[in-house]
């Protein structure tokens, strides 16, 4: 007879195997610590966008590890190695397609998460610091997308890299890293290192800080809770483990959608690149800077990108009122709406305009 | 001072516009071609290859670039005989062979990146050309057999299962 049975009070039924396993794991790993209460409104899709972004990142790391086994970052061999992944590696076409669609999902989810935090004013005191970390995460995501789009090393990739080199020159001595001669190693190879190690490491560190601050400050209140509900007392809570369970279920939906997209719509791979000419346009998440470059020249790319991230960083300083409902923050909502509409408009405009050569041959 | 009627003024204006348009029409082709000889043949051939690879419907544009390459002042680093051959194969409608000849005219391996080695990429290794990447790509193996339906089924099950779970958890 075990000690557990001896300790059990009379009349209490023996614990099930599942319960005993949970208790054993909790004793060693402190899992019950995750059952802390969070507001009920957190169990919605809008408040799961951040978690889904993180899941996309995990999926990208997993598929990326597979791709690194076959990818060759030497500029003379990179294009052929991608073709080999597509045509000659078992499951390579599917994994590459999954990686591509997961990156698209991450861009969209991070953008929507950012918008949700902005609209619900979740960045307001005392969460300004976490907003800044979130903007840094968005910037790292953009960096991951850009470097990833260069690695496939087709004509579009080379043209993106040539723009990158030219923008690096605009940075003067601070742009030395983007020079094609720095370090004696091809820029493509160095971008590969950044894509698979530097940026993911920075992303992981920033995410840990982001999540710790969410835990520290708690989930931000929802401005959309009806006044009648507010009058009836504090918002009901749910254990965080329930939020994790819902996130897991939504994660299954995400993985399913990505599987369908990867199987049915694998991304193309352009022709081997030719240096010194410009005959393609960037992928859609970067397309909004294309017309800006038409109007302002190469420096337009740099200034437009800096302006967007500077504006995001300034949000907590500009919108400092205690009001959280969008209707009571009309000025900032209209301003942000105009920026979003302008970006979407620029993407559509760039998609229909003919290819323009920006770099001097 | 002679005062012209409104009709005369309009006629004069129309005449001037007509004369300008006529002059522009006559000189435009000459202006368009002006300075093309100054572009190095290598750049013209590189552009022609890129057009063939990325915009195969723009055959005339590629033909112009090939023609300009043969007439360029600076033919350094280009095998013009092969460019001439490429011109004929393009006229015959054989785009694949045209692209191949143009790549060889630049000293490149078929399907490989074409670059000035001193810039972004390392020097091309001095060894026989490998199997052309674009030829490998022609044999792109789509998910065949049971793989594609199986993946689609797995994806659909995950989507439906996830949605059902989400609903039950709420």
Coordinates of C-alpha atoms in Angstrom, one line a residue, chain A residues 43-45 74-76 79-80 83 86-87 93-94 96 153 155 158 161-162 165 180-181 186-187 242 245-246 249-250 252-253 255-257 259-260 262-264 266-269 271-277 279-280 355 361, chain B residues 43 45-47 49-51 53-55 65 111-125 133-134 136-143 148 151-156 158-163 165-166 168-170:
Chain A
X43 CA -10.4 34.6 -24.6
X44 CA -11.3 36.1 -28.0
X45 CA -9.6 35.9 -31.4
X74 CA 27.0 31.1 -51.6
X75 CA 25.8 33.6 -54.2
X76 CA 27.0 31.4 -57.0
X79 CA 19.6 29.9 -56.7
X80 CA 20.4 26.3 -57.7
X83 CA 15.7 24.9 -57.1
X86 CA 11.8 22.5 -54.8
X87 CA 12.6 19.8 -57.3
X93 CA 8.6 21.9 -52.0
X94 CA 5.9 21.6 -49.3
X96 CA 9.4 25.7 -48.4
X153 CA 18.1 34.5 -54.8
X155 CA 15.9 38.3 -59.9
X158 CA 19.0 40.5 -56.2
X161 CA 19.6 43.4 -52.2
X162 CA 20.9 46.1 -54.7
X165 CA 23.2 48.2 -50.7
X180 CA 29.1 44.3 -50.6
X181 CA 32.8 44.4 -49.8
X186 CA 29.4 38.0 -49.8
X187 CA 26.5 40.1 -48.4
X242 CA -7.9 28.2 -20.6
X245 CA -6.0 25.9 -24.6
X246 CA -8.0 28.2 -26.9
X249 CA -7.1 25.3 -30.8
X250 CA -6.7 28.4 -32.9
X252 CA -4.5 24.1 -35.1
X253 CA -6.7 26.2 -37.4
X255 CA -1.5 25.1 -39.1
X256 CA -4.4 23.7 -41.1
X257 CA -4.8 26.8 -43.2
X259 CA -1.0 23.3 -44.8
X260 CA -3.8 23.9 -47.3
X262 CA 1.3 25.2 -49.0
X263 CA -0.3 22.2 -50.7
X264 CA -2.5 24.1 -53.1
X266 CA 3.2 26.8 -53.5
X267 CA 5.2 30.0 -54.1
X268 CA 7.1 30.4 -57.3
X269 CA 10.8 30.8 -57.7
X271 CA 14.8 33.1 -62.7
X272 CA 18.5 33.1 -61.8
X273 CA 19.4 36.8 -61.0
X274 CA 21.2 39.2 -63.3
X275 CA 23.1 42.0 -61.7
X276 CA 22.7 45.7 -62.6
X277 CA 19.1 45.7 -64.1
X279 CA 12.8 44.3 -64.0
X280 CA 10.7 43.2 -61.0
X355 CA 8.0 48.3 -63.5
X361 CA 23.0 50.8 -64.1
Chain B
X43 CA 24.8 45.5 -70.1
X45 CA 23.1 41.4 -73.2
X46 CA 22.4 41.1 -69.5
X47 CA 19.2 43.1 -69.9
X49 CA 18.7 37.8 -70.8
X50 CA 16.7 39.3 -67.9
X51 CA 13.8 40.2 -70.2
X53 CA 13.7 35.2 -68.2
X54 CA 11.2 37.5 -66.5
X55 CA 9.1 39.0 -69.3
X65 CA 18.7 44.9 -76.7
X111 CA 20.9 29.1 -65.7
X112 CA 23.4 30.5 -63.3
X113 CA 23.4 34.0 -61.9
X114 CA 25.1 36.5 -64.2
X115 CA 27.1 39.0 -62.4
X116 CA 30.2 41.2 -62.4
X117 CA 32.4 39.2 -60.1
X118 CA 33.9 42.3 -58.5
X119 CA 30.6 43.4 -57.2
X120 CA 28.2 41.4 -55.1
X121 CA 29.2 37.9 -55.9
X122 CA 32.4 35.9 -55.6
X123 CA 34.5 35.0 -58.6
X124 CA 33.0 32.3 -60.7
X125 CA 34.7 29.0 -60.1
X133 CA 19.3 25.1 -62.8
X134 CA 16.4 26.2 -65.0
X136 CA 16.2 21.2 -63.4
X137 CA 13.3 23.5 -62.6
X138 CA 11.5 22.3 -65.8
X139 CA 11.2 19.0 -64.1
X140 CA 9.7 20.5 -60.9
X141 CA 8.1 17.6 -59.2
X142 CA 4.7 18.7 -57.9
X143 CA 3.3 16.9 -54.9
X148 CA -1.3 16.3 -52.2
X151 CA -2.0 17.1 -47.2
X152 CA -5.2 18.8 -48.2
X153 CA -7.2 16.3 -46.0
X154 CA -4.8 16.9 -43.1
X155 CA -5.2 20.6 -43.5
X156 CA -8.9 20.5 -43.6
X158 CA -6.9 20.6 -38.6
X159 CA -9.0 23.6 -39.6
X160 CA -12.3 21.9 -38.7
X161 CA -10.9 20.3 -35.5
X162 CA -9.4 23.6 -34.4
X163 CA -12.7 25.4 -34.9
X165 CA -12.1 22.8 -30.2
X166 CA -12.2 26.6 -30.0
X168 CA -16.0 23.9 -27.1
X169 CA -13.4 25.7 -25.0
X170 CA -15.4 28.9 -25.0

